[in-house]
Short mmCIF file of N, CA and C in Angstrom, two decimals:
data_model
loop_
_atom_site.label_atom_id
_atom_site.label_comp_id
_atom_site.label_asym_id
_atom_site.label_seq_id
_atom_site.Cartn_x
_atom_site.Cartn_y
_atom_site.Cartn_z
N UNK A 1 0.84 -1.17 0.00
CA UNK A 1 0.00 0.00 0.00
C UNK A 1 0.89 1.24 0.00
N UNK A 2 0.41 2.22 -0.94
CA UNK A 2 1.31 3.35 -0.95
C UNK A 2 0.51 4.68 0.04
N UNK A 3 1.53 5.14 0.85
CA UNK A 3 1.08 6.22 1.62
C UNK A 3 1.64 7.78 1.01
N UNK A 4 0.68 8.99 0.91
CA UNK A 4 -0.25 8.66 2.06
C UNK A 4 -1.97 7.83 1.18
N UNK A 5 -3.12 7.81 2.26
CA UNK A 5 -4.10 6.78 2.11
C UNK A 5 -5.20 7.68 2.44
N UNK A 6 -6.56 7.60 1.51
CA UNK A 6 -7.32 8.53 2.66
C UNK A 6 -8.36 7.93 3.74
N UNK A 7 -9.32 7.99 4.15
CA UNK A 7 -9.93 7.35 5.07
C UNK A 7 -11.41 8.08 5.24
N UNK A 8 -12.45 7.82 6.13
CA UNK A 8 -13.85 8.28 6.32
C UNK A 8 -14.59 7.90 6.99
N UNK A 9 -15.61 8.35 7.64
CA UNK A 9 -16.50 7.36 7.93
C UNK A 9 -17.98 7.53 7.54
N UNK A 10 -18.45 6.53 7.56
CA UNK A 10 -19.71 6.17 6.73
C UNK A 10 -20.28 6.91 6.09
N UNK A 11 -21.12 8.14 6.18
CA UNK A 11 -21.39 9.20 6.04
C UNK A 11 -20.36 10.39 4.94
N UNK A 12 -19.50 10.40 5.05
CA UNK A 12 -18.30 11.19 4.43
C UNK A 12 -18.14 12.58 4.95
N UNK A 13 -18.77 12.77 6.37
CA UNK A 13 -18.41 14.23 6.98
C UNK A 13 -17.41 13.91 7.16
N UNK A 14 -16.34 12.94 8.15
CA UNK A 14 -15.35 13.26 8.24
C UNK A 14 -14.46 12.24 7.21
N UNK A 15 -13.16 13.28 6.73
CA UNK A 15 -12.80 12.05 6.16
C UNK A 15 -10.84 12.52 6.62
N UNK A 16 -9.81 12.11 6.72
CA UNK A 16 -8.49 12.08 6.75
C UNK A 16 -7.88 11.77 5.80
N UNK A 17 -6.22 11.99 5.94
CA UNK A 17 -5.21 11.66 5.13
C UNK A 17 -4.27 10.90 6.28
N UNK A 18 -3.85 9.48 5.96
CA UNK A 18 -2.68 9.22 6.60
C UNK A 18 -1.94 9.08 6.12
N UNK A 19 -0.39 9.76 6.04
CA UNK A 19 0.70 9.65 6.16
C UNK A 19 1.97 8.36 5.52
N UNK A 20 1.67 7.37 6.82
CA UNK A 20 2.56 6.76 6.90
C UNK A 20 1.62 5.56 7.51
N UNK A 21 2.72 4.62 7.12
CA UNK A 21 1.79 3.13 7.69
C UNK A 21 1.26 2.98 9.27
N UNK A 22 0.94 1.85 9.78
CA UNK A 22 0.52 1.92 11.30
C UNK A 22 1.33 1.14 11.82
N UNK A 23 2.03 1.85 13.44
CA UNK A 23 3.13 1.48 14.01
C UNK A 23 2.70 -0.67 13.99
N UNK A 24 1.62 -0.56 14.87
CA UNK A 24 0.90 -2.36 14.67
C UNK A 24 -0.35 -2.09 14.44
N UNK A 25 -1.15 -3.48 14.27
CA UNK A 25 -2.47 -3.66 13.64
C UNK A 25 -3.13 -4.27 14.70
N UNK A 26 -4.01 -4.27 15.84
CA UNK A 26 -4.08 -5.51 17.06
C UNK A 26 -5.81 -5.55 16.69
N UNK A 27 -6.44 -6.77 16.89
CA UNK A 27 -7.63 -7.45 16.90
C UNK A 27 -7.81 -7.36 18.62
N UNK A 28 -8.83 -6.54 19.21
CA UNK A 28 -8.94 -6.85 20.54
C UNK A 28 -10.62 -7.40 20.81
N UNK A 29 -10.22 -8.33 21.66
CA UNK A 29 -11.33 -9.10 22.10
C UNK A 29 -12.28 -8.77 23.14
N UNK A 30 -11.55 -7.95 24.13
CA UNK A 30 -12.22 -7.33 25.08
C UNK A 30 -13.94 -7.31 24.87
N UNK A 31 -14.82 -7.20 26.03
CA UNK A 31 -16.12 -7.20 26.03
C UNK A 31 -16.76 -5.79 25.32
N UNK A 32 -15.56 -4.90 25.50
CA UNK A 32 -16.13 -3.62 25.18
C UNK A 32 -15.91 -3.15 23.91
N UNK A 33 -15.08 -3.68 23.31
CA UNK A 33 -14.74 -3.58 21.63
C UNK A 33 -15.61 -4.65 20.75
N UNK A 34 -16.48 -5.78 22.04
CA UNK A 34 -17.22 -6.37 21.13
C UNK A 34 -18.14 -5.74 21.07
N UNK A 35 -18.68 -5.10 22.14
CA UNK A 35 -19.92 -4.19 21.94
C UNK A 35 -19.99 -2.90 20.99
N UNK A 36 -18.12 -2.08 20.98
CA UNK A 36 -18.37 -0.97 19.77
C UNK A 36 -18.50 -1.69 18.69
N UNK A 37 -18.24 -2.83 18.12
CA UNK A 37 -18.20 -3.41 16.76
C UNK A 37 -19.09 -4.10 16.47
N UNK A 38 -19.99 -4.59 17.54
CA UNK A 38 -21.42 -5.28 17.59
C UNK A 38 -20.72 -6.47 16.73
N UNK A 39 -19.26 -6.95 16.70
CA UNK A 39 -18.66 -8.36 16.39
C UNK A 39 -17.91 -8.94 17.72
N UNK A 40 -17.33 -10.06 16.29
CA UNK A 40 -16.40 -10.92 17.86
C UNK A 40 -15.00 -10.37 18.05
N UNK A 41 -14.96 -9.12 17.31
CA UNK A 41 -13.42 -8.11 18.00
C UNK A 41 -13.58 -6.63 17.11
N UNK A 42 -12.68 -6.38 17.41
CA UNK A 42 -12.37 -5.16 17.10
C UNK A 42 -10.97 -4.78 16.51
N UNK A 43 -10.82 -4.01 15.45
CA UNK A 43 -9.41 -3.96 14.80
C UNK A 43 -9.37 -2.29 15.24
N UNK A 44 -8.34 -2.48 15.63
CA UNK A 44 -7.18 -0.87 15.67
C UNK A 44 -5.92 -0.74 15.39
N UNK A 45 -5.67 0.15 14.62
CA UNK A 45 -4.15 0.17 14.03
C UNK A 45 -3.35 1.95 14.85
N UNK A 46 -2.49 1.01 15.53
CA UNK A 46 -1.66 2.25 16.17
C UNK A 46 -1.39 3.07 15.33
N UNK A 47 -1.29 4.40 15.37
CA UNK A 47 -0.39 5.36 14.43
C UNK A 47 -0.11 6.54 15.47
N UNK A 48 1.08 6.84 14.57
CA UNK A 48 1.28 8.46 15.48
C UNK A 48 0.68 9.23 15.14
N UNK A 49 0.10 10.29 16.14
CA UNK A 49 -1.05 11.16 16.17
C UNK A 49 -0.11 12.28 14.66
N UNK A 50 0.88 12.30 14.46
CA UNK A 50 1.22 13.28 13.21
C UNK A 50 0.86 12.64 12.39
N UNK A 51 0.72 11.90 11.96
CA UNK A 51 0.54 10.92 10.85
C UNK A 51 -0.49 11.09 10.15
N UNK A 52 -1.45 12.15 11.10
CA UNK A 52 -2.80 11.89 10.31
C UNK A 52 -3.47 13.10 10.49
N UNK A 53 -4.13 14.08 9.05
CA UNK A 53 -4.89 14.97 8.59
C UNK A 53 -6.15 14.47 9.13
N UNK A 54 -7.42 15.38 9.76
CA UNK A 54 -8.44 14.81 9.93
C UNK A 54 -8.91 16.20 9.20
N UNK A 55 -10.21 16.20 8.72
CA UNK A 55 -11.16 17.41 8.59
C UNK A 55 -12.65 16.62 8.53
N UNK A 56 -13.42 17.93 9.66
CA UNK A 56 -14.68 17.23 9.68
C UNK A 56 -14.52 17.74 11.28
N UNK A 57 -15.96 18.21 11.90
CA UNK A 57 -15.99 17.75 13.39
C UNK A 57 -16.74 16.57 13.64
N UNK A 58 -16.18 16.31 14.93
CA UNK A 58 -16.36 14.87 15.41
C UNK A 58 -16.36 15.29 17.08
N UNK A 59 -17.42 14.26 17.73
CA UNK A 59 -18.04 13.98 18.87
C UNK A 59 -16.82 13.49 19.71
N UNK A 60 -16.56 13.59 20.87
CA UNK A 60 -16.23 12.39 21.59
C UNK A 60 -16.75 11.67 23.01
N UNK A 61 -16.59 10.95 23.37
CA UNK A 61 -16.83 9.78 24.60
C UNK A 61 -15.84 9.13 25.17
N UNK A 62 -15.58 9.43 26.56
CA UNK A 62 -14.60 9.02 27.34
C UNK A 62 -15.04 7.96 27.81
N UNK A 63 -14.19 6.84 28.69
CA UNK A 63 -14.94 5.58 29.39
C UNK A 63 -13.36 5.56 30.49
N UNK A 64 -13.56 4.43 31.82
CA UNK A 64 -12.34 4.30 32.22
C UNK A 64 -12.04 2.88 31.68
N UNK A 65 -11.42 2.50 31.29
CA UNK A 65 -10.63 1.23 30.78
C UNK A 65 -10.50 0.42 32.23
N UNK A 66 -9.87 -1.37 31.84
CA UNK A 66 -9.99 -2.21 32.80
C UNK A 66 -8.67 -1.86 33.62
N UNK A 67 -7.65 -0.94 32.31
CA UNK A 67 -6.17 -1.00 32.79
C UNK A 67 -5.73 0.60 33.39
N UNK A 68 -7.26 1.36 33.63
CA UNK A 68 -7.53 2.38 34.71
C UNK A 68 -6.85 3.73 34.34
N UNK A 69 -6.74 3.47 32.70
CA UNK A 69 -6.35 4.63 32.27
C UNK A 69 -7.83 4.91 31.19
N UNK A 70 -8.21 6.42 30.70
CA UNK A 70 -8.89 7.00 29.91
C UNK A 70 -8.70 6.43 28.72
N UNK A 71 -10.32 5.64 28.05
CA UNK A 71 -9.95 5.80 26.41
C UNK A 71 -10.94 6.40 26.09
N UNK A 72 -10.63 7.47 25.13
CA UNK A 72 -11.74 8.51 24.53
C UNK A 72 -11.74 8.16 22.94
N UNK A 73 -12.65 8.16 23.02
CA UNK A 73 -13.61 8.39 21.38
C UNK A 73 -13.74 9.19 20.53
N UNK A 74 -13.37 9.06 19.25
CA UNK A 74 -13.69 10.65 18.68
C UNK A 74 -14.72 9.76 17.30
N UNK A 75 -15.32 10.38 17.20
CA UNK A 75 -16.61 9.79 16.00
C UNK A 75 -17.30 10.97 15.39
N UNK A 76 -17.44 10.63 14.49
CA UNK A 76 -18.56 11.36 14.00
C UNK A 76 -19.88 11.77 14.20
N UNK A 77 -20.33 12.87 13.93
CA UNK A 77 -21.67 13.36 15.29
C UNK A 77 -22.99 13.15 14.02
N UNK A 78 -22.66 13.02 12.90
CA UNK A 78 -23.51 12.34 12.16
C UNK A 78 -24.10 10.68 11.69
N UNK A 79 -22.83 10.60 11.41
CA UNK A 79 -23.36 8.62 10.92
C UNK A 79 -22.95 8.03 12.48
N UNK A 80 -22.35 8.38 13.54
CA UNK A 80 -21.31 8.15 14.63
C UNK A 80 -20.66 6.81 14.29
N UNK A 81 -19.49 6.69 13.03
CA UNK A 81 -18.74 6.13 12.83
C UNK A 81 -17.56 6.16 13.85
N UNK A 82 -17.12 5.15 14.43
CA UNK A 82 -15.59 5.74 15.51
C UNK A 82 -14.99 6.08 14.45
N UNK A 83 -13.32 6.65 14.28
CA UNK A 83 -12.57 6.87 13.62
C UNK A 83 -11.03 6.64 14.40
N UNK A 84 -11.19 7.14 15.68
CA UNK A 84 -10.05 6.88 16.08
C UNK A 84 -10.33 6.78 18.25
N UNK A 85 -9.55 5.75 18.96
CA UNK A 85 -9.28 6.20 20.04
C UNK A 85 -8.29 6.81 20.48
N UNK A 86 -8.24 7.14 21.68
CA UNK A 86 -6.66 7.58 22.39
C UNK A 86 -6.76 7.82 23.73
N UNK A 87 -5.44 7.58 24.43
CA UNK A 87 -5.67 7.73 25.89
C UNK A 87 -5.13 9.24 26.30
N UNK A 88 -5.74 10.50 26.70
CA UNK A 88 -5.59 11.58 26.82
C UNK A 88 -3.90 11.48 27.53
N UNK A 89 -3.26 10.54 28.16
CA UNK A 89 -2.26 10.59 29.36
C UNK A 89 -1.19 10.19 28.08
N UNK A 90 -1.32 9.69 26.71
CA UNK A 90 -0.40 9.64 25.15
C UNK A 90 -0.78 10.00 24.68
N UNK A 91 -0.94 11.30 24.14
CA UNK A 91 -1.34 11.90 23.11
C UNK A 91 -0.82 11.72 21.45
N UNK A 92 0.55 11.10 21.84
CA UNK A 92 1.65 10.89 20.37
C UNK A 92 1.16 10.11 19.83
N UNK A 93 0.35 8.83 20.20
CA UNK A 93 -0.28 7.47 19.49
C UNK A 93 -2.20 7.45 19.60
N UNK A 94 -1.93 7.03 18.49
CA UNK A 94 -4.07 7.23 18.53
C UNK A 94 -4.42 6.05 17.99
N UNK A 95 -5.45 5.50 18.19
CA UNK A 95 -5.30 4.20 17.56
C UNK A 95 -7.06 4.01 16.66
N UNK A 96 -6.40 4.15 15.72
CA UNK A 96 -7.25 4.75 14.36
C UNK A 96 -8.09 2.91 14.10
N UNK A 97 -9.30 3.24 14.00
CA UNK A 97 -10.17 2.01 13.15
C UNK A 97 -9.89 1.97 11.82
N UNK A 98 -8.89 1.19 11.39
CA UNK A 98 -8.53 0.70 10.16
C UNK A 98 -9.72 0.56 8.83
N UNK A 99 -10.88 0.09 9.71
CA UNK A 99 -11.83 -0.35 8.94
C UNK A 99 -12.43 0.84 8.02
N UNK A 100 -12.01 2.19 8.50
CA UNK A 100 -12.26 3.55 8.04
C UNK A 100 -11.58 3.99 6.73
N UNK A 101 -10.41 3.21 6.79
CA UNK A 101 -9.61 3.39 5.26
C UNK A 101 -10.05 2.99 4.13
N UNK A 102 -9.64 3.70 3.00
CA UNK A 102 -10.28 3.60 1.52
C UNK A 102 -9.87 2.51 1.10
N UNK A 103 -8.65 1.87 1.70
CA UNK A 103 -8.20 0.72 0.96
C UNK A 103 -7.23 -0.36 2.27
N UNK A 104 -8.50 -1.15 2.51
CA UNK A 104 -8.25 -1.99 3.72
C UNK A 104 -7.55 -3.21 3.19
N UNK A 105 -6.60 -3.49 2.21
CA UNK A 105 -6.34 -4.36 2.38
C UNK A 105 -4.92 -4.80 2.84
N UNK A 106 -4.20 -4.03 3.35
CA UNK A 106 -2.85 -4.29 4.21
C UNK A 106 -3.47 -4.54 5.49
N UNK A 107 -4.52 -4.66 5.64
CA UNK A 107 -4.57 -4.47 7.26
C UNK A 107 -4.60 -6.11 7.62
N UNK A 108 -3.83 -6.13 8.19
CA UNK A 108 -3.99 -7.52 8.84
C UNK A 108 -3.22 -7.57 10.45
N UNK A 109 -4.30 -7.86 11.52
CA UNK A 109 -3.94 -8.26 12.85
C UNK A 109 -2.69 -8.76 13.14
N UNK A 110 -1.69 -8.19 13.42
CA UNK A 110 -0.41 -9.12 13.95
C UNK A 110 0.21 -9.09 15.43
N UNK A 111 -1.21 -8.78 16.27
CA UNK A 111 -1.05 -8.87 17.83
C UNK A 111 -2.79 -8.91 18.14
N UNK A 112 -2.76 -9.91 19.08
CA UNK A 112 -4.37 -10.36 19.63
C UNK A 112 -4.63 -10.04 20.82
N UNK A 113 -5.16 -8.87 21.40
CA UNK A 113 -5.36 -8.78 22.63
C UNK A 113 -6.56 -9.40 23.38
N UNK A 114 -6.21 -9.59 24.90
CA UNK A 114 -7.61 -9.85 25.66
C UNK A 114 -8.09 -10.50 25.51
N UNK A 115 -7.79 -12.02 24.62
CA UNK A 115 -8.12 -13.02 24.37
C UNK A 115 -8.85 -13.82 25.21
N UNK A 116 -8.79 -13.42 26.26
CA UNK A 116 -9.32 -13.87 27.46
C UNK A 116 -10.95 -13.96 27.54
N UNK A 117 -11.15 -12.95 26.91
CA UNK A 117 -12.57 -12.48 26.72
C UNK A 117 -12.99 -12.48 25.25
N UNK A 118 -12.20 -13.50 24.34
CA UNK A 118 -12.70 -14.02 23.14
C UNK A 118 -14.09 -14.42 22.69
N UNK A 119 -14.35 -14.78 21.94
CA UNK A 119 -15.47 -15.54 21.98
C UNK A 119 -14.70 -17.12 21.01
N UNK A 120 -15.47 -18.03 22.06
CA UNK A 120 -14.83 -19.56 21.86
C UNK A 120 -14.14 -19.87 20.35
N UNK A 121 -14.94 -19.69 19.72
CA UNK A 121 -15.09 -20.10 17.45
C UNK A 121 -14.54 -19.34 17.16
N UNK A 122 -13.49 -18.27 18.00
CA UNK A 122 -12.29 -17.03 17.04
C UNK A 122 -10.94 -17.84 16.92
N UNK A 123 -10.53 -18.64 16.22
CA UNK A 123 -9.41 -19.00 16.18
C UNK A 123 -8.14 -18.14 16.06
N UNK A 124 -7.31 -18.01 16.57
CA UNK A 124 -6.22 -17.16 16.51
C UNK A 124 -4.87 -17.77 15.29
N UNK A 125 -4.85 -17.15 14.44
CA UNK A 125 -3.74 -17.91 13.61
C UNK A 125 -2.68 -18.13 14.47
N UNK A 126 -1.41 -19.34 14.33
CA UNK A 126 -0.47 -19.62 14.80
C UNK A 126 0.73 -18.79 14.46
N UNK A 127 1.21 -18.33 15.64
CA UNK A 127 2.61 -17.64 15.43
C UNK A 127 2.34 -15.70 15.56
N UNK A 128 1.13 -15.81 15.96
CA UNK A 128 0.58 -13.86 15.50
C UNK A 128 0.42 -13.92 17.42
N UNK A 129 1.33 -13.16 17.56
CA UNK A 129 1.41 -12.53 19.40
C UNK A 129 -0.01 -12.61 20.24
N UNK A 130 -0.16 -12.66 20.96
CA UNK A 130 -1.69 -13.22 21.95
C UNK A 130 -1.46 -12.78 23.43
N UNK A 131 -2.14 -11.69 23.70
CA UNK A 131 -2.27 -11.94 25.17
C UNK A 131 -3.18 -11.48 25.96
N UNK A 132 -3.35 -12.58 27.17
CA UNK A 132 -4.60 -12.93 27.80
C UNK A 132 -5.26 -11.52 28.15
N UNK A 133 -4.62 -10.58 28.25
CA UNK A 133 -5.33 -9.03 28.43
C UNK A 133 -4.37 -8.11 27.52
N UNK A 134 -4.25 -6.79 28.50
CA UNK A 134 -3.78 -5.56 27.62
C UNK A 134 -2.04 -5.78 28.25
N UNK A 135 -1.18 -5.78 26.86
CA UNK A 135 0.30 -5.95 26.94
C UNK A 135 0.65 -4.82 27.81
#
């Protein structure tokens, strides 16, 4: 994939430019990423917060995490597509929903979080990093 890439969500109020590729790609299992994805995980791709042009306003929603730090939400206040999280206490890394890009097909999971809280029938490919919560 050649960067930079653009990105959107559903709606096309907001849409970005990224940059540069994503530091990793992680599939998290957690209960609460099954519920934003209404699936059996959730994909987020780290990037550095320079990395990426946004235009468009967008909503956000804070929650406290299991690992007792802030993850906030930024979405769109129309279709409320997520687009990206981040923990206010790192501002340098945001961890952008991949699924938002124009051209998803580099994206592939190569760290599995929170597996713990999988659902049984998710097989994890062999040899791709796994762990039972947040690294």
């Amino acid at each position: 994939m050649k960067y930079p890439i653009t990105g959107s969500c559903q709606c096309g109020q907001v849409t970005y430019k990224l940059s540069k590729p994503p530091i990793a790609v992680a599939a998290c299992h957690c209960k609460q990423c099954q519920k934003l994805s209404a699936s059996a995980f959730s994909l987020t791709a780290m990037i550095d917060s320079d990395a990426i042009d946004i235009t468009g306003e967008m909503n956000e929603w804070s929650r406290v995490a299991a690992s007792g730090n802030t993850s906030s939400a930024k979405f769109c206040p129309v279709c409320a597509n997520h687009i990206y999280h981040y923990n206010p206490d790192n501002p340098q890394h945001l961890m952008l929903k991949p699924s938002t890009l124009s051209d998803t097909s580099d994206i592939n999971p190569t760290i599995h979080v929170w597996v713990c809280e999988k659902q049984e029938w998710v097989q994890i490919p062999e040899g791709v990093l796994s762990y039972e919560t947040q690294p």
